[in-house]
Amino acid sequence: MYSMDSVGVTVSKISLIQAYMIIMLSVGLLNHVIIIPLLLSASGRDAWLVVLVVLVFSPLWVVFLNYIIKNMNGKHFKDWLHQHFGLFISLLITGIYSVLIWLIAFISLKDTVTWAIASYLPQTPLVVLTGLTLIACFFAAYQGLPTIAMVSGILLPFVIILGDLVMTANFQFKDYSLLFPLLENGLASVWKGIPYISGGLLELSLLILFQHNLKKKPGFKGLMLVCILLAGLTFGPLTGSIAIFGADEAANQRYPAYEQWRMVRLGEYVEHVDFFSIYQWLSGMFIRISLSIYLIGELWKPYNKWLIMLCSTVLMFGAVFAPISDMVFQQLLSRYYFPSFCFFTATVMSIFVIKILISKRHARSNSQ
């Protein structure tokens, strides 16, 4: 299906299922890999309880998200902002979203190359890993959202199959009694972990940035189902890590999801199949970075889209070489990034809903 965008360029649209597959791979990497070590460090054994607590309250913000998308009525995000908030505020919000999306891509890239060098490519130069990754992601983003959607459709089924494999194969090593007792340190550990899992679920709101490219508007049931699945991508490996290694050991691991792959043993003769984790991780990383680069260019239409995408990619390449240790990187994520992302997203979503309600009230008053 094709449509004309705001500058008269023909843009192909993607189905709702394709959009959900993109979200599952993109946000899934965050929930499955990046969040878990932070959550374990903050909440320990109570980390899995944090996921359930946030999930219980998630329908409230999903209602907000569904309401916003419905009232955007397929209009480009930037055009909708300009219509409701004026030029200055729309540029300000667009700029902040651009920075956040760039950070989403950079954090994924930084974490991936750090893991790759530490795990299986210790002698490969950082410039090679970073350069090849960004070239592939930029090419996919330049081809557009339909290309990203098609790649997601190919990658996701195998990611799901491999996830089921590692979960099932490791049942022999799991002791779920290690998930208890809960709240040994009171509710403080629960509060500490809320920003991390909330940040993972709130990324579903990125749908508002490309909802104009969807053939059909998402509904509450579909959004809620995706939200539950995203929470499950954290809950599964999180409880698995605690059940296999114990809360203390799991909290000390840098990549708990990867460590579970190293435990897999199929029968008497098949083991060391952790190379499958490379496929899972790189699939999510590729879609996540490609989507981020695409969205940065999409946000600044009708300016030179490809040049903006290229500049953001080059900036990302240079930022990876900044002298930031992995320990400092983790501290920056836990202290600044996730709390800031949650605060900004929750605040902006609330403002959008209030503005829509006010606009509708004014429209009804004028019509009477």
PDB file of N, CA and C in Angstrom, residues 1-48:
ATOM      1  N   MET A   1       0.851  -1.190   0.000  1.00  0.00           N
ATOM      2  CA  MET A   1       0.000   0.000   0.000  1.00  0.00           C
ATOM      3  C   MET A   1       0.883   1.234   0.000  1.00  0.00           C
ATOM      4  N   TYR A   2       0.483   2.255  -0.751  1.00  0.00           N
ATOM      5  CA  TYR A   2       1.294   3.451  -0.872  1.00  0.00           C
ATOM      6  C   TYR A   2       0.446   4.667  -0.550  1.00  0.00           C
ATOM      7  N   SER A   3       1.121   5.718  -0.069  1.00  0.00           N
ATOM      8  CA  SER A   3       0.452   6.981   0.221  1.00  0.00           C
ATOM      9  C   SER A   3       1.422   8.115  -0.047  1.00  0.00           C
ATOM     10  N   MET A   4       0.871   9.352  -0.041  1.00  0.00           N
ATOM     11  CA  MET A   4       1.704  10.527  -0.251  1.00  0.00           C
ATOM     12  C   MET A   4       1.972  11.177   1.092  1.00  0.00           C
ATOM     13  N   ASP A   5       3.258  11.416   1.413  1.00  0.00           N
ATOM     14  CA  ASP A   5       3.548  12.087   2.670  1.00  0.00           C
ATOM     15  C   ASP A   5       3.401  13.590   2.522  1.00  0.00           C
ATOM     16  N   SER A   6       3.795  14.339   3.579  1.00  0.00           N
ATOM     17  CA  SER A   6       3.549  15.776   3.621  1.00  0.00           C
ATOM     18  C   SER A   6       4.334  16.564   2.596  1.00  0.00           C
ATOM     19  N   VAL A   7       5.367  15.975   2.028  1.00  0.00           N
ATOM     20  CA  VAL A   7       6.145  16.695   1.016  1.00  0.00           C
ATOM     21  C   VAL A   7       5.922  16.106  -0.361  1.00  0.00           C
ATOM     22  N   GLY A   8       4.906  15.257  -0.481  1.00  0.00           N
ATOM     23  CA  GLY A   8       4.537  14.757  -1.803  1.00  0.00           C
ATOM     24  C   GLY A   8       5.329  13.578  -2.279  1.00  0.00           C
ATOM     25  N   VAL A   9       6.040  12.902  -1.368  1.00  0.00           N
ATOM     26  CA  VAL A   9       6.836  11.747  -1.748  1.00  0.00           C
ATOM     27  C   VAL A   9       6.028  10.481  -1.487  1.00  0.00           C
ATOM     28  N   THR A  10       6.079   9.551  -2.420  1.00  0.00           N
ATOM     29  CA  THR A  10       5.352   8.301  -2.258  1.00  0.00           C
ATOM     30  C   THR A  10       6.019   7.447  -1.189  1.00  0.00           C
ATOM     31  N   VAL A  11       5.247   7.042  -0.172  1.00  0.00           N
ATOM     32  CA  VAL A  11       5.769   6.267   0.940  1.00  0.00           C
ATOM     33  C   VAL A  11       4.963   4.980   1.072  1.00  0.00           C
ATOM     34  N   SER A  12       5.624   3.837   1.101  1.00  0.00           N
ATOM     35  CA  SER A  12       4.934   2.568   1.278  1.00  0.00           C
ATOM     36  C   SER A  12       4.658   2.362   2.758  1.00  0.00           C
ATOM     37  N   LYS A  13       3.487   1.785   3.044  1.00  0.00           N
ATOM     38  CA  LYS A  13       3.092   1.556   4.421  1.00  0.00           C
ATOM     39  C   LYS A  13       3.295   0.095   4.797  1.00  0.00           C
ATOM     40  N   ILE A  14       3.375  -0.145   6.100  1.00  0.00           N
ATOM     41  CA  ILE A  14       3.556  -1.501   6.598  1.00  0.00           C
ATOM     42  C   ILE A  14       2.327  -1.904   7.408  1.00  0.00           C
ATOM     43  N   SER A  15       2.159  -3.200   7.564  1.00  0.00           N
ATOM     44  CA  SER A  15       1.004  -3.696   8.313  1.00  0.00           C
ATOM     45  C   SER A  15       1.254  -3.554   9.808  1.00  0.00           C
ATOM     46  N   LEU A  16       0.185  -3.719  10.566  1.00  0.00           N
ATOM     47  CA  LEU A  16       0.281  -3.625  12.021  1.00  0.00           C
ATOM     48  C   LEU A  16       1.137  -4.758  12.585  1.00  0.00           C
ATOM     49  N   ILE A  17       1.007  -5.932  12.006  1.00  0.00           N
ATOM     50  CA  ILE A  17       1.810  -7.079  12.457  1.00  0.00           C
ATOM     51  C   ILE A  17       3.297  -6.797  12.243  1.00  0.00           C
ATOM     52  N   GLN A  18       3.639  -6.204  11.107  1.00  0.00           N
ATOM     53  CA  GLN A  18       5.035  -5.866  10.835  1.00  0.00           C
ATOM     54  C   GLN A  18       5.556  -4.843  11.834  1.00  0.00           C
ATOM     55  N   ALA A  19       4.717  -3.871  12.175  1.00  0.00           N
ATOM     56  CA  ALA A  19       5.113  -2.867  13.161  1.00  0.00           C
ATOM     57  C   ALA A  19       5.380  -3.516  14.513  1.00  0.00           C
ATOM     58  N   TYR A  20       4.526  -4.447  14.900  1.00  0.00           N
ATOM     59  CA  TYR A  20       4.711  -5.137  16.179  1.00  0.00           C
ATOM     60  C   TYR A  20       5.978  -5.996  16.167  1.00  0.00           C
ATOM     61  N   MET A  21       6.313  -6.595  15.025  1.00  0.00           N
ATOM     62  CA  MET A  21       7.531  -7.396  14.936  1.00  0.00           C
ATOM     63  C   MET A  21       8.763  -6.507  15.080  1.00  0.00           C
ATOM     64  N   ILE A  22       8.720  -5.317  14.481  1.00  0.00           N
ATOM     65  CA  ILE A  22       9.821  -4.370  14.644  1.00  0.00           C
ATOM     66  C   ILE A  22       9.992  -4.010  16.110  1.00  0.00           C
ATOM     67  N   ILE A  23       8.875  -3.713  16.774  1.00  0.00           N
ATOM     68  CA  ILE A  23       8.927  -3.334  18.184  1.00  0.00           C
ATOM     69  C   ILE A  23       9.455  -4.490  19.034  1.00  0.00           C
ATOM     70  N   MET A  24       9.010  -5.707  18.730  1.00  0.00           N
ATOM     71  CA  MET A  24       9.440  -6.864  19.509  1.00  0.00           C
ATOM     72  C   MET A  24      10.949  -7.074  19.430  1.00  0.00           C
ATOM     73  N   LEU A  25      11.516  -6.894  18.253  1.00  0.00           N
ATOM     74  CA  LEU A  25      12.962  -7.064  18.111  1.00  0.00           C
ATOM     75  C   LEU A  25      13.726  -5.876  18.686  1.00  0.00           C
ATOM     76  N   SER A  26      13.241  -4.670  18.403  1.00  0.00           N
ATOM     77  CA  SER A  26      13.938  -3.470  18.843  1.00  0.00           C
ATOM     78  C   SER A  26      13.901  -3.317  20.358  1.00  0.00           C
ATOM     79  N   VAL A  27      12.705  -3.251  20.914  1.00  0.00           N
ATOM     80  CA  VAL A  27      12.566  -3.083  22.361  1.00  0.00           C
ATOM     81  C   VAL A  27      12.945  -4.368  23.078  1.00  0.00           C
ATOM     82  N   GLY A  28      12.772  -5.506  22.397  1.00  0.00           N
ATOM     83  CA  GLY A  28      13.138  -6.784  22.996  1.00  0.00           C
ATOM     84  C   GLY A  28      14.600  -6.857  23.368  1.00  0.00           C
ATOM     85  N   LEU A  29      15.473  -6.274  22.562  1.00  0.00           N
ATOM     86  CA  LEU A  29      16.906  -6.263  22.895  1.00  0.00           C
ATOM     87  C   LEU A  29      17.128  -5.519  24.201  1.00  0.00           C
ATOM     88  N   LEU A  30      16.461  -4.385  24.355  1.00  0.00           N
ATOM     89  CA  LEU A  30      16.589  -3.599  25.588  1.00  0.00           C
ATOM     90  C   LEU A  30      16.106  -4.403  26.787  1.00  0.00           C
ATOM     91  N   ASN A  31      14.922  -4.977  26.678  1.00  0.00           N
ATOM     92  CA  ASN A  31      14.328  -5.684  27.809  1.00  0.00           C
ATOM     93  C   ASN A  31      15.036  -6.989  28.131  1.00  0.00           C
ATOM     94  N   HIS A  32      15.539  -7.638  27.103  1.00  0.00           N
ATOM     95  CA  HIS A  32      16.124  -8.968  27.259  1.00  0.00           C
ATOM     96  C   HIS A  32      17.597  -8.906  27.664  1.00  0.00           C
ATOM     97  N   VAL A  33      18.293  -7.845  27.277  1.00  0.00           N
ATOM     98  CA  VAL A  33      19.739  -7.807  27.448  1.00  0.00           C
ATOM     99  C   VAL A  33      20.204  -6.637  28.324  1.00  0.00           C
ATOM    100  N   ILE A  34      19.840  -5.419  27.943  1.00  0.00           N
ATOM    101  CA  ILE A  34      20.414  -4.234  28.577  1.00  0.00           C
ATOM    102  C   ILE A  34      19.837  -3.991  29.966  1.00  0.00           C
ATOM    103  N   ILE A  35      18.532  -4.196  30.127  1.00  0.00           N
ATOM    104  CA  ILE A  35      17.867  -3.871  31.381  1.00  0.00           C
ATOM    105  C   ILE A  35      18.187  -4.867  32.491  1.00  0.00           C
ATOM    106  N   ILE A  36      18.289  -6.155  32.167  1.00  0.00           N
ATOM    107  CA  ILE A  36      18.364  -7.194  33.198  1.00  0.00           C
ATOM    108  C   ILE A  36      19.528  -7.005  34.181  1.00  0.00           C
ATOM    109  N   PRO A  37      20.756  -6.754  33.724  1.00  0.00           N
ATOM    110  CA  PRO A  37      21.825  -6.550  34.721  1.00  0.00           C
ATOM    111  C   PRO A  37      21.594  -5.337  35.613  1.00  0.00           C
ATOM    112  N   LEU A  38      21.025  -4.266  35.067  1.00  0.00           N
ATOM    113  CA  LEU A  38      20.721  -3.082  35.874  1.00  0.00           C
ATOM    114  C   LEU A  38      19.636  -3.394  36.900  1.00  0.00           C
ATOM    115  N   LEU A  39      18.632  -4.143  36.469  1.00  0.00           N
ATOM    116  CA  LEU A  39      17.518  -4.493  37.340  1.00  0.00           C
ATOM    117  C   LEU A  39      17.976  -5.413  38.471  1.00  0.00           C
ATOM    118  N   LEU A  40      18.828  -6.364  38.157  1.00  0.00           N
ATOM    119  CA  LEU A  40      19.348  -7.268  39.177  1.00  0.00           C
ATOM    120  C   LEU A  40      20.222  -6.531  40.185  1.00  0.00           C
ATOM    121  N   SER A  41      21.026  -5.598  39.694  1.00  0.00           N
ATOM    122  CA  SER A  41      21.888  -4.834  40.595  1.00  0.00           C
ATOM    123  C   SER A  41      21.076  -3.962  41.538  1.00  0.00           C
ATOM    124  N   ALA A  42      19.965  -3.426  41.031  1.00  0.00           N
ATOM    125  CA  ALA A  42      19.147  -2.514  41.829  1.00  0.00           C
ATOM    126  C   ALA A  42      18.214  -3.244  42.786  1.00  0.00           C
ATOM    127  N   SER A  43      17.617  -4.347  42.331  1.00  0.00           N
ATOM    128  CA  SER A  43      16.549  -4.985  43.098  1.00  0.00           C
ATOM    129  C   SER A  43      16.869  -6.389  43.582  1.00  0.00           C
ATOM    130  N   GLY A  44      17.951  -6.992  43.081  1.00  0.00           N
ATOM    131  CA  GLY A  44      18.325  -8.311  43.539  1.00  0.00           C
ATOM    132  C   GLY A  44      17.239  -9.348  43.285  1.00  0.00           C
ATOM    133  N   ARG A  45      16.928 -10.149  44.308  1.00  0.00           N
ATOM    134  CA  ARG A  45      15.944 -11.211  44.180  1.00  0.00           C
ATOM    135  C   ARG A  45      14.548 -10.675  43.867  1.00  0.00           C
ATOM    136  N   ASP A  46      14.284  -9.419  44.257  1.00  0.00           N
ATOM    137  CA  ASP A  46      12.968  -8.818  44.030  1.00  0.00           C
ATOM    138  C   ASP A  46      12.784  -8.300  42.606  1.00  0.00           C
ATOM    139  N   ALA A  47      13.785  -8.463  41.747  1.00  0.00           N
ATOM    140  CA  ALA A  47      13.733  -7.899  40.397  1.00  0.00           C
ATOM    141  C   ALA A  47      12.536  -8.427  39.612  1.00  0.00           C
ATOM    142  N   TRP A  48      12.241  -9.714  39.730  1.00  0.00           N
ATOM    143  CA  TRP A  48      11.115 -10.272  38.962  1.00  0.00           C
ATOM    144  C   TRP A  48       9.780  -9.738  39.475  1.00  0.00           C
TER     145      TRP A  48
END
